[in-house]
mmCIF file of N, CA and C in Angstrom:
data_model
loop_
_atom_site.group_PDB
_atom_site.id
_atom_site.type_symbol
_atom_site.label_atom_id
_atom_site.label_comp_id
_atom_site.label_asym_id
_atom_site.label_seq_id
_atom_site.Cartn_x
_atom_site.Cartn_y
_atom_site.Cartn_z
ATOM 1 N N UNK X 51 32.261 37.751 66.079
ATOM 2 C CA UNK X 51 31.007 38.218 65.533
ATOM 3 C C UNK X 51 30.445 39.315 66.434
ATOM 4 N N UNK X 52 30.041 40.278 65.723
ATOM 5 C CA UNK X 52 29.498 41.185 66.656
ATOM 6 C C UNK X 52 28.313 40.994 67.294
ATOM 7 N N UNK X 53 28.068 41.621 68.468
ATOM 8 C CA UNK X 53 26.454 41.741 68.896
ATOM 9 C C UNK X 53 25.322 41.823 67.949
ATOM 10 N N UNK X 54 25.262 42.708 67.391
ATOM 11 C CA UNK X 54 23.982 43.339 66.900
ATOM 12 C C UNK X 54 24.046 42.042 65.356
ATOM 13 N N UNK X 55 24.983 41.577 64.981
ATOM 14 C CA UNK X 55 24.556 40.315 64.076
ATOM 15 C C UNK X 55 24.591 39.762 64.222
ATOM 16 N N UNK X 56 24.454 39.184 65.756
ATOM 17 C CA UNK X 56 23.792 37.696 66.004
ATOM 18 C C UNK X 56 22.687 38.001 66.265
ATOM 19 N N UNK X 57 22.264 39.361 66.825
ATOM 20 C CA UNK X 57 20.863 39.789 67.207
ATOM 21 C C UNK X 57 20.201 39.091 65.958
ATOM 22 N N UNK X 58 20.845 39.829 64.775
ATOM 23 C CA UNK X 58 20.508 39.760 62.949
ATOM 24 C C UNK X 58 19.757 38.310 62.948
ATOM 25 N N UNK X 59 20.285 37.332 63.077
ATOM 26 C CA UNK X 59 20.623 36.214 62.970
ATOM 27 C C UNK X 59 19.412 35.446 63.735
ATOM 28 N N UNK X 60 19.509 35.946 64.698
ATOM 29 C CA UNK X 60 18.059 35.133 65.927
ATOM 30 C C UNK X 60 16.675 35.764 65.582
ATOM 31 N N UNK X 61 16.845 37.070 65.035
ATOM 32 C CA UNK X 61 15.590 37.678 64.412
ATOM 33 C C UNK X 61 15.038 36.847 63.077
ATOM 34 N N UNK X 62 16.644 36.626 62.439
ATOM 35 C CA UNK X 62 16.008 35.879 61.013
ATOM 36 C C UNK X 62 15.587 34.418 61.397
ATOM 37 N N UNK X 63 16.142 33.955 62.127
ATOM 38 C CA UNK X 63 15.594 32.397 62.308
ATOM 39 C C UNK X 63 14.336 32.462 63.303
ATOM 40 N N UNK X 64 13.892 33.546 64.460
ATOM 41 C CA UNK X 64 12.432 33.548 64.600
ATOM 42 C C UNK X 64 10.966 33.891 63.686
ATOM 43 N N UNK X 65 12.151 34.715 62.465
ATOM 44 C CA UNK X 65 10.773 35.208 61.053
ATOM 45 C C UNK X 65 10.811 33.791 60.754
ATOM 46 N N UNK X 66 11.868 33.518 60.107
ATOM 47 C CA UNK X 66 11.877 31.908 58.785
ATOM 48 C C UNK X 66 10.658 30.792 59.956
ATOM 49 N N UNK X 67 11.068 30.464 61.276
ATOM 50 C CA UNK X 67 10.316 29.691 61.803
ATOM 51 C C UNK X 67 8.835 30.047 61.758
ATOM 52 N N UNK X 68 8.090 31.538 61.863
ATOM 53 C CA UNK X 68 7.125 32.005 62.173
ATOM 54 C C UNK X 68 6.113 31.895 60.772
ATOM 55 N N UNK X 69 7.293 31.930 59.769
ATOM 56 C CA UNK X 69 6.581 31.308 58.021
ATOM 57 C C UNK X 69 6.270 30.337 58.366
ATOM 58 N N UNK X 70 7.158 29.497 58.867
ATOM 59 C CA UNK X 70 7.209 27.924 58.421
ATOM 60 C C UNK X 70 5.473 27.688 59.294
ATOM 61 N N UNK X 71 5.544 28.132 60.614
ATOM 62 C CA UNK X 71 3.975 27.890 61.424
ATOM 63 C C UNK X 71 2.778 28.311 60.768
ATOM 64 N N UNK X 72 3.222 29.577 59.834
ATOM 65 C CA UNK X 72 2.072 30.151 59.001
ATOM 66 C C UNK X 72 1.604 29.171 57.771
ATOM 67 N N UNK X 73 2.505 28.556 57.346
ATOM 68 C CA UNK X 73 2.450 27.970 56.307
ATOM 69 C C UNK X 73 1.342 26.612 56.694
ATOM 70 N N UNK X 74 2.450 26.042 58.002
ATOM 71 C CA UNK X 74 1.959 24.760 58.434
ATOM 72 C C UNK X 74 0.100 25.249 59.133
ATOM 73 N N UNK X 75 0.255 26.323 59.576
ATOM 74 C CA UNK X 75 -1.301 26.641 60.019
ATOM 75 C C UNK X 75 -2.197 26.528 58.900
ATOM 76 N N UNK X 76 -2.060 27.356 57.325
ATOM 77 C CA UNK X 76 -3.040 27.403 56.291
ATOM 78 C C UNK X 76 -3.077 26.142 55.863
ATOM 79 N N UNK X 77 -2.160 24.926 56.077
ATOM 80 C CA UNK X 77 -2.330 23.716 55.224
ATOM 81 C C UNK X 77 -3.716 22.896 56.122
ATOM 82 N N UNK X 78 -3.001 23.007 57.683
ATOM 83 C CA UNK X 78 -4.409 22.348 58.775
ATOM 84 C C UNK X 78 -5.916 22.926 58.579
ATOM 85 N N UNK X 79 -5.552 24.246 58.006
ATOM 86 C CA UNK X 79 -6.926 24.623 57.626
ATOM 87 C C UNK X 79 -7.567 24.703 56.429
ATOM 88 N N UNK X 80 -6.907 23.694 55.830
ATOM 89 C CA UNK X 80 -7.567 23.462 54.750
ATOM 90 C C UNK X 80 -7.777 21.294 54.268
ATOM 91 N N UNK X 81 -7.103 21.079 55.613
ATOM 92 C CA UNK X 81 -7.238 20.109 55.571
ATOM 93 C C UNK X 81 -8.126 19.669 56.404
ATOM 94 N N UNK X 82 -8.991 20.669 57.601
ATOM 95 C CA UNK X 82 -9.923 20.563 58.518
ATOM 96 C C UNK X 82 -11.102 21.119 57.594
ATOM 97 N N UNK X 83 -11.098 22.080 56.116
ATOM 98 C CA UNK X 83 -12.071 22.005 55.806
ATOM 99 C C UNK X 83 -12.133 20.687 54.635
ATOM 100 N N UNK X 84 -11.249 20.065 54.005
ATOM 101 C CA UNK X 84 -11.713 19.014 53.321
ATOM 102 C C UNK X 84 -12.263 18.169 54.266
ATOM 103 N N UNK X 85 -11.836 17.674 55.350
ATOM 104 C CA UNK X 85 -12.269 16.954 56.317
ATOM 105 C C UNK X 85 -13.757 16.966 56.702
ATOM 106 N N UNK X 86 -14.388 18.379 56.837
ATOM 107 C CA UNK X 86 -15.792 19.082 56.909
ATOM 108 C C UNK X 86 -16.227 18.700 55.570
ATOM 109 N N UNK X 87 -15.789 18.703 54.769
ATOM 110 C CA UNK X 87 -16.361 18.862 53.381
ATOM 111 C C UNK X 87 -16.714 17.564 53.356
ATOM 112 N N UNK X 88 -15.976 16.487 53.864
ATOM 113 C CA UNK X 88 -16.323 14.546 53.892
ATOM 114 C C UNK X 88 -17.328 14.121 54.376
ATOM 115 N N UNK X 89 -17.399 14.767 55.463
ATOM 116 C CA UNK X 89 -18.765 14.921 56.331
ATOM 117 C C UNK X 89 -19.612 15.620 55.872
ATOM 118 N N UNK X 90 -20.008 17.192 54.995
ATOM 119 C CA UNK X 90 -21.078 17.822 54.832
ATOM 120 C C UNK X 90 -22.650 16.987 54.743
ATOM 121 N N UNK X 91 -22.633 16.155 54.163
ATOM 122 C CA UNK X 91 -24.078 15.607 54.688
ATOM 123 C C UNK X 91 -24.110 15.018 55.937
ATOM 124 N N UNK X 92 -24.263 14.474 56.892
ATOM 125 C CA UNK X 92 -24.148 14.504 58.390
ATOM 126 C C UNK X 92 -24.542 16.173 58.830
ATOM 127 N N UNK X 93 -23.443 17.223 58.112
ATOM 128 C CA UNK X 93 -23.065 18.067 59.058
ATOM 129 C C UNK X 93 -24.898 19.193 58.398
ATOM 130 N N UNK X 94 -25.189 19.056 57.503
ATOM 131 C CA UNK X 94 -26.462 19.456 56.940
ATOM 132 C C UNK X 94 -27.460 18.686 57.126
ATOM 133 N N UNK X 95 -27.443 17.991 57.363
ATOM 134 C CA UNK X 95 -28.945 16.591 57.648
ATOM 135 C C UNK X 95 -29.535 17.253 58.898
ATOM 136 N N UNK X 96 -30.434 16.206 59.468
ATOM 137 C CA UNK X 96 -31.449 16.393 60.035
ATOM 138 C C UNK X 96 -31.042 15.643 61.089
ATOM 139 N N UNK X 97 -30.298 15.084 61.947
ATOM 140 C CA UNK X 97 -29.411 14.529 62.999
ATOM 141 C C UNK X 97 -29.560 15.439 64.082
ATOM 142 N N UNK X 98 -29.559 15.166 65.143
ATOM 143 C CA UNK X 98 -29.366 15.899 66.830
ATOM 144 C C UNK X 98 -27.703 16.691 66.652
ATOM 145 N N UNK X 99 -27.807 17.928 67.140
ATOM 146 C CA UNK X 99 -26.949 18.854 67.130
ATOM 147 C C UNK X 99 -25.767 18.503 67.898
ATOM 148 N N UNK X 100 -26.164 17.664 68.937
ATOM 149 C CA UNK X 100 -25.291 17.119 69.853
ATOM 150 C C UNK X 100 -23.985 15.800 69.120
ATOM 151 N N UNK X 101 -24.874 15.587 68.019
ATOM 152 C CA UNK X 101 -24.098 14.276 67.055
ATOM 153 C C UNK X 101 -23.327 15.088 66.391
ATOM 154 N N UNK X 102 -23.503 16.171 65.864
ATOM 155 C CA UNK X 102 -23.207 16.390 64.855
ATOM 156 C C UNK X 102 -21.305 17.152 65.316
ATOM 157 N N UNK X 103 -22.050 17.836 66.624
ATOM 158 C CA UNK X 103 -20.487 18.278 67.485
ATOM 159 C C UNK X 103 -20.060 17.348 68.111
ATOM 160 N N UNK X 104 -20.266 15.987 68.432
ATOM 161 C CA UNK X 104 -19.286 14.936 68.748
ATOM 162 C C UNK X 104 -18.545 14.696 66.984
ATOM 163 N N UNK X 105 -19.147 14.444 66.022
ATOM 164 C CA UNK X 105 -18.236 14.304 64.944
ATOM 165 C C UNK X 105 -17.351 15.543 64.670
ATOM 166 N N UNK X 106 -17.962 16.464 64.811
ATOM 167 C CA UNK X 106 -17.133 17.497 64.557
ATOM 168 C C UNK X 106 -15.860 17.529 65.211
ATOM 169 N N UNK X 107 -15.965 17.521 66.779
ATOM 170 C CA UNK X 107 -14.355 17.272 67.976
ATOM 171 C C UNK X 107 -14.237 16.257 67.736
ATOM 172 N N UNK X 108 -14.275 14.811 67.189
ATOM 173 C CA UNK X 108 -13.776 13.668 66.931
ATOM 174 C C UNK X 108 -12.866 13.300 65.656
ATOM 175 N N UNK X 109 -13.322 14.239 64.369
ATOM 176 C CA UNK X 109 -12.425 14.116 63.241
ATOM 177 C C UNK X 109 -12.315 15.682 62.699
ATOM 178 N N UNK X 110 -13.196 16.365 62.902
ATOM 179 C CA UNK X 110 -12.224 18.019 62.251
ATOM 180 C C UNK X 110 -11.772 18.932 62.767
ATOM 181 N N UNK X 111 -11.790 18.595 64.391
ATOM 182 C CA UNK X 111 -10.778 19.503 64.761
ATOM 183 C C UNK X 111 -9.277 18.764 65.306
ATOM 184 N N UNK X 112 -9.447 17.484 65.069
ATOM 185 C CA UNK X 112 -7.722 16.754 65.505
ATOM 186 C C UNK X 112 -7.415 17.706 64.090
ATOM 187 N N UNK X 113 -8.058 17.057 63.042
ATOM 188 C CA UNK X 113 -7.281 17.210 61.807
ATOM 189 C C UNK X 113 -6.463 18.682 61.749
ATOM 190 N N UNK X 114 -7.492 19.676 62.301
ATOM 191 C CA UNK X 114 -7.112 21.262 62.006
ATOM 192 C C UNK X 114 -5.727 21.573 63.344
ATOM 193 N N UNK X 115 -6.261 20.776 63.873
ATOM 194 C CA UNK X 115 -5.010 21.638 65.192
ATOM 195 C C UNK X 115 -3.819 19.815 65.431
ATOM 196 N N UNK X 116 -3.745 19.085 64.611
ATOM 197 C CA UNK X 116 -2.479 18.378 64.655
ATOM 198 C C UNK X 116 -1.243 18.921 64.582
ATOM 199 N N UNK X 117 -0.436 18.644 65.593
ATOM 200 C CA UNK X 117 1.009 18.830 65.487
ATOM 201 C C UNK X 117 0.997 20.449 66.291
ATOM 202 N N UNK X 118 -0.291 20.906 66.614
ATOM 203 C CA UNK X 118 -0.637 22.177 67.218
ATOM 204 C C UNK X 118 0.661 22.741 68.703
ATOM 205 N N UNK X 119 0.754 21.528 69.121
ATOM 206 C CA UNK X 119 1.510 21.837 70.268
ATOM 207 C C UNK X 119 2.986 22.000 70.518
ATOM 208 N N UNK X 120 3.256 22.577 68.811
ATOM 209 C CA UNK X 120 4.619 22.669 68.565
ATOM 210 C C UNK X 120 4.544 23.997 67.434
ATOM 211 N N UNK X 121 3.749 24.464 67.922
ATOM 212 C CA UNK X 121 3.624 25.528 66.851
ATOM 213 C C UNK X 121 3.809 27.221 67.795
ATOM 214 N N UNK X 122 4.334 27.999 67.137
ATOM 215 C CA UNK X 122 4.563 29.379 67.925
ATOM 216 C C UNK X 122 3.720 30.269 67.691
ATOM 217 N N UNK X 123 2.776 30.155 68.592
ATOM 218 C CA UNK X 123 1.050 30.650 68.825
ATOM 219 C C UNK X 123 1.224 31.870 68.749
ATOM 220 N N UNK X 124 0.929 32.881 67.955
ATOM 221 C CA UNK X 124 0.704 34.145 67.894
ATOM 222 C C UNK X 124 -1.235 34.505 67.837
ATOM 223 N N UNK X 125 -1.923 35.767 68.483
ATOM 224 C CA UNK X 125 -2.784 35.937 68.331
ATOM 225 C C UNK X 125 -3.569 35.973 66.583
ATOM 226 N N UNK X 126 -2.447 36.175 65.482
ATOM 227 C CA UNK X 126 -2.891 36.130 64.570
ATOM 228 C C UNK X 126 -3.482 35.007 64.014
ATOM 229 N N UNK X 127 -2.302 33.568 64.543
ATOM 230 C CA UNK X 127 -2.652 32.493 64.108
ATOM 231 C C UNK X 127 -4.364 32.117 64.731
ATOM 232 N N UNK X 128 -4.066 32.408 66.146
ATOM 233 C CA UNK X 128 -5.615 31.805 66.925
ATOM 234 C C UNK X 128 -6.532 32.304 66.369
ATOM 235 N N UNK X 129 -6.397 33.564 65.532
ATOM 236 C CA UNK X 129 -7.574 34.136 65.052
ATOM 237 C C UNK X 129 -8.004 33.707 64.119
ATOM 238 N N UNK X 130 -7.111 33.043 63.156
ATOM 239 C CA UNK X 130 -7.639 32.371 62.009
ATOM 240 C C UNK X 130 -8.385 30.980 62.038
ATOM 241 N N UNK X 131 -7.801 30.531 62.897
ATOM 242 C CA UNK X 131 -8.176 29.402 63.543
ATOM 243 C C UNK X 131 -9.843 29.730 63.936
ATOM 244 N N UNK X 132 -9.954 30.448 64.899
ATOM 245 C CA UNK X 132 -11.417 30.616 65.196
ATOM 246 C C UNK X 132 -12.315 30.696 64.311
ATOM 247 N N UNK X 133 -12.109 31.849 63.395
ATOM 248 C CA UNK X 133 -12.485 32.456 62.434
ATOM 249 C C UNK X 133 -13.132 31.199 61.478
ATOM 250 N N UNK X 134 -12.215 30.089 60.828
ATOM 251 C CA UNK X 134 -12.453 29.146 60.503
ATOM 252 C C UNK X 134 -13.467 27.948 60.809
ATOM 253 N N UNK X 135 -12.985 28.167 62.105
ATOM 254 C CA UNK X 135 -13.940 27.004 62.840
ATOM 255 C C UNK X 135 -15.557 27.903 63.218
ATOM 256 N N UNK X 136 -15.283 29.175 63.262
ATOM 257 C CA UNK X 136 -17.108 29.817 63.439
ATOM 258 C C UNK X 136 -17.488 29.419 61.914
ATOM 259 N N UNK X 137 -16.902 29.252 61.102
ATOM 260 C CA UNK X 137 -17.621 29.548 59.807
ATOM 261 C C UNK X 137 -18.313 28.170 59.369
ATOM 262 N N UNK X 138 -17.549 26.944 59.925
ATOM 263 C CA UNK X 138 -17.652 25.163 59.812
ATOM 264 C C UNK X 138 -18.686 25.594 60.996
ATOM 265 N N UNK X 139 -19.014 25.951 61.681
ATOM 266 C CA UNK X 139 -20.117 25.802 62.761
ATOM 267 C C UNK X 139 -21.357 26.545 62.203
ATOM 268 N N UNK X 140 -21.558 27.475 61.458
ATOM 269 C CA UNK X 140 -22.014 28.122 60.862
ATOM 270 C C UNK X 140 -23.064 27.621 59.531
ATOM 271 N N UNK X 141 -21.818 26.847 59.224
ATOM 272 C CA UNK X 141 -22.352 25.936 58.173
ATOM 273 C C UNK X 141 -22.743 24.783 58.291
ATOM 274 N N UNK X 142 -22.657 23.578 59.696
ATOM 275 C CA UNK X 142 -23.256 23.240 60.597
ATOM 276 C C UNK X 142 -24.899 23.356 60.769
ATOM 277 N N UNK X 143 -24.746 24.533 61.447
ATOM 278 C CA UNK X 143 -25.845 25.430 61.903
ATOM 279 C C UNK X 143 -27.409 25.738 60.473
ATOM 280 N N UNK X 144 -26.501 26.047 59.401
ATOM 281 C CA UNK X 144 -26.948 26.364 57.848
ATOM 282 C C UNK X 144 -27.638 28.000 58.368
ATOM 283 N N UNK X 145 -26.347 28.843 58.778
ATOM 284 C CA UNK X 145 -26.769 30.202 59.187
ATOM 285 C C UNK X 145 -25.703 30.622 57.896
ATOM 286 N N UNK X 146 -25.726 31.829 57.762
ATOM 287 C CA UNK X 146 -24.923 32.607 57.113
ATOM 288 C C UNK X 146 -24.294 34.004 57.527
ATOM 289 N N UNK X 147 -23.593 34.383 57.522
ATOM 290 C CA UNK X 147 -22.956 35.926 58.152
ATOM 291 C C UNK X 147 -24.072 36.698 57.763
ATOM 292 N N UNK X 148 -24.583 36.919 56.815
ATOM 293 C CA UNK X 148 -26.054 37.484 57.089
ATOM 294 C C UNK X 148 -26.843 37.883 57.559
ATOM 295 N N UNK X 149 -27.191 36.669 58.255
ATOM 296 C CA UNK X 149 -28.232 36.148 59.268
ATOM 297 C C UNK X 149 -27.550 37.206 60.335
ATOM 298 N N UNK X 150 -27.029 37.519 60.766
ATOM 299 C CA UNK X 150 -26.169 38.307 62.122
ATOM 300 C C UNK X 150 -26.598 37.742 63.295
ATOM 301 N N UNK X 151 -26.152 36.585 63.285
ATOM 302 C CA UNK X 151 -26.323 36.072 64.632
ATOM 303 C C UNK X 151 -24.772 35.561 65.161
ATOM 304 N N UNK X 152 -24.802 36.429 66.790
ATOM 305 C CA UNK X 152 -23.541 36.443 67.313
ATOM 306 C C UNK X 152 -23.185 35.290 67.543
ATOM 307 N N UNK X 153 -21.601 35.635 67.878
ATOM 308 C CA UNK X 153 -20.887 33.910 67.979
ATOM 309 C C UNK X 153 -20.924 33.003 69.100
ATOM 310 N N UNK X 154 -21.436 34.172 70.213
ATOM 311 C CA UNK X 154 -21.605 33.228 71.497
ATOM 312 C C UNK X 154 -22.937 32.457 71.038
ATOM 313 N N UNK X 155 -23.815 33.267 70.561
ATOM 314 C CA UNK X 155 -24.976 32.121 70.235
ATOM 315 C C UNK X 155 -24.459 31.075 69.177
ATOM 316 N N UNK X 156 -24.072 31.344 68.097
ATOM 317 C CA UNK X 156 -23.764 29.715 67.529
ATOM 318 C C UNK X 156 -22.843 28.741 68.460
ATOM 319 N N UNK X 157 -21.874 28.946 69.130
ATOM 320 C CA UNK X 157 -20.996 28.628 70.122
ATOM 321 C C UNK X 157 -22.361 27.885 71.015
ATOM 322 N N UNK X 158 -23.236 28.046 71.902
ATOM 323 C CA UNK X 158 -24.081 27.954 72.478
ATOM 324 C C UNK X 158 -25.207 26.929 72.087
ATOM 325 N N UNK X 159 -24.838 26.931 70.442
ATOM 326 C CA UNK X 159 -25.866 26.542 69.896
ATOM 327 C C UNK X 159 -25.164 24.636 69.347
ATOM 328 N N UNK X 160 -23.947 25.576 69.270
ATOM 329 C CA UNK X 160 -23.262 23.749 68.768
ATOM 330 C C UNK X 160 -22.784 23.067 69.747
ATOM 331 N N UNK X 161 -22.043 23.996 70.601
ATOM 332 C CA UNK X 161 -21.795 23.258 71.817
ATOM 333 C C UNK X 161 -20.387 22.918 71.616
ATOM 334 N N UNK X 162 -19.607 23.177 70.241
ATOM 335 C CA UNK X 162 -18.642 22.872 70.120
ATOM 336 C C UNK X 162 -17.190 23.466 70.988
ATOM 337 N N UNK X 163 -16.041 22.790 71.171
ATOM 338 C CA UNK X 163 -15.075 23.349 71.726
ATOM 339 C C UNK X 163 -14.363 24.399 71.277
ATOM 340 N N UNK X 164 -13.677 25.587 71.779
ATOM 341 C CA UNK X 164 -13.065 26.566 71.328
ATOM 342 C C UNK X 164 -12.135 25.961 70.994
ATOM 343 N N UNK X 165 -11.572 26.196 69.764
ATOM 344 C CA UNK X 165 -9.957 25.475 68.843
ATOM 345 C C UNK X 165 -8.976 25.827 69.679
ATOM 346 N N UNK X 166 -8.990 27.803 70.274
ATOM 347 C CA UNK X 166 -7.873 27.997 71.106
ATOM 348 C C UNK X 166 -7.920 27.253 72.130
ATOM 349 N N UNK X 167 -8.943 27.141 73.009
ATOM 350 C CA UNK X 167 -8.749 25.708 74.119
ATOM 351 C C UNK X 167 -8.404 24.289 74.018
ATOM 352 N N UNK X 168 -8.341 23.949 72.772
ATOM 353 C CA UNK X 168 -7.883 22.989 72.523
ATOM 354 C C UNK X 168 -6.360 22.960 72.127
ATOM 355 N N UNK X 169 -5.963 24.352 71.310
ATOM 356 C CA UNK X 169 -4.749 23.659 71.216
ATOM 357 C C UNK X 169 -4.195 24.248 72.280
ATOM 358 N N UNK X 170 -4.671 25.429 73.339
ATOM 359 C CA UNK X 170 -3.510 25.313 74.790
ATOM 360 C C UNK X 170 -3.684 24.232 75.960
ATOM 361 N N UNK X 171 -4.540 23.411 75.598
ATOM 362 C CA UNK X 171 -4.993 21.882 75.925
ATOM 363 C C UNK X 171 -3.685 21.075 75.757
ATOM 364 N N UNK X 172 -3.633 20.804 73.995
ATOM 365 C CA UNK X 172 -2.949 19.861 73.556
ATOM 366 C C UNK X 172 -1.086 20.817 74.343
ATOM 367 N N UNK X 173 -1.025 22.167 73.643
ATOM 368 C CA UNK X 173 0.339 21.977 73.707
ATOM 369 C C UNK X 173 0.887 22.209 75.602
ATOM 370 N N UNK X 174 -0.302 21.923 77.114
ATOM 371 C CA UNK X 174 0.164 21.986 78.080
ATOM 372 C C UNK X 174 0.385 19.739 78.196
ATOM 373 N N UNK X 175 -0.387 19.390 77.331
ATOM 374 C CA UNK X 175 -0.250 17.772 76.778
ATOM 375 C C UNK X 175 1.180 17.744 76.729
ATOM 376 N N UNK X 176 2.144 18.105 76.147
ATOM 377 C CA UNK X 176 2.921 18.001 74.840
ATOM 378 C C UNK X 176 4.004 18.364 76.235
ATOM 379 N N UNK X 177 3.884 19.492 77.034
ATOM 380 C CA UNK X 177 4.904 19.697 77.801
ATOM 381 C C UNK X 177 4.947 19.183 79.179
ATOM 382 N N UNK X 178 4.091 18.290 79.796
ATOM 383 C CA UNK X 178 3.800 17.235 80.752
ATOM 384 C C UNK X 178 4.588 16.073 79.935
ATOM 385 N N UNK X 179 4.184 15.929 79.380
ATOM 386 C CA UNK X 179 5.064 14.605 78.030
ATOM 387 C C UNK X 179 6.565 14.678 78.178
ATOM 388 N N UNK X 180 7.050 16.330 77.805
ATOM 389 C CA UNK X 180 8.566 16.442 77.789
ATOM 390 C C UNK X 180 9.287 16.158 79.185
ATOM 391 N N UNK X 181 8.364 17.021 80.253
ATOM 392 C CA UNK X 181 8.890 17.047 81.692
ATOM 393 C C UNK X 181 8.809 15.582 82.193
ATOM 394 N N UNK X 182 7.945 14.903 82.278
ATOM 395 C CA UNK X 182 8.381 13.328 82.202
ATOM 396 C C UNK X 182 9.485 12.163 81.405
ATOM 397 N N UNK X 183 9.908 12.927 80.622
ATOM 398 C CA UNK X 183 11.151 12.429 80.002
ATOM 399 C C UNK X 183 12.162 12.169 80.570
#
């Protein structure tokens, strides 16, 4: 086999894998917003802000970043990820893109964890796990 088509070959199986993470990323995020959606009253009520981001890191962001620490992190993916989770904080909050209020202030305001810190959290988890094997 020549060089340049196995090159072929390792290129096509890093695209096919990089679907498969894309794929598996839009399903977590839509299963972190049904998850939000279970909760929306809690997450709209009249409750301490501080409750409302312990439920939030306790059931919608495992849900959104499960299996996270096996996934091939590109800046595109983290971005969606964020993107997602400002908008569940947002709605949280009961602000709207509108409103133009920056993200360090809602961030500030919920108190919630950054998703990217969590999943380079979980996946330095995941490889302490392996190296103990």
């Amino acid at each position: 086999m020549s060089r340049g088509h196995e090159q072929n070959k390792k290129k096509d199986l890093i695209e096919r894998r990089r679907s498969n993470y894309e794929k598996e990323l839009k399903r977590r995020i839509q299963l972190g917003w049904a998850a939000f959606g279970k909760l929306r009253d809690i997450f709209s009520s009249e409750i301490p802000q501080y409750l409302k981001t312990k439920v939030f890191e306790q059931y919608v962001l495992p849900v959104m970043t499960y299996g996270s620490e096996k996934w091939l992190i590109t800046m595109g993916l983290i971005r969606r990820l964020r993107v997602n989770q400002r908008a569940m904080e947002r709605a949280m909050l009961g602000v709207s893109l509108r409103d133009r209020i920056k993200n360090v202030e809602i961030r500030g305001r919920t108190g919630v964890t950054e998703i990217a810190q969590r999943v380079a959290k979980l996946k330095w988890q995941w490889a302490g796990h392996i190296v103990r094997r």
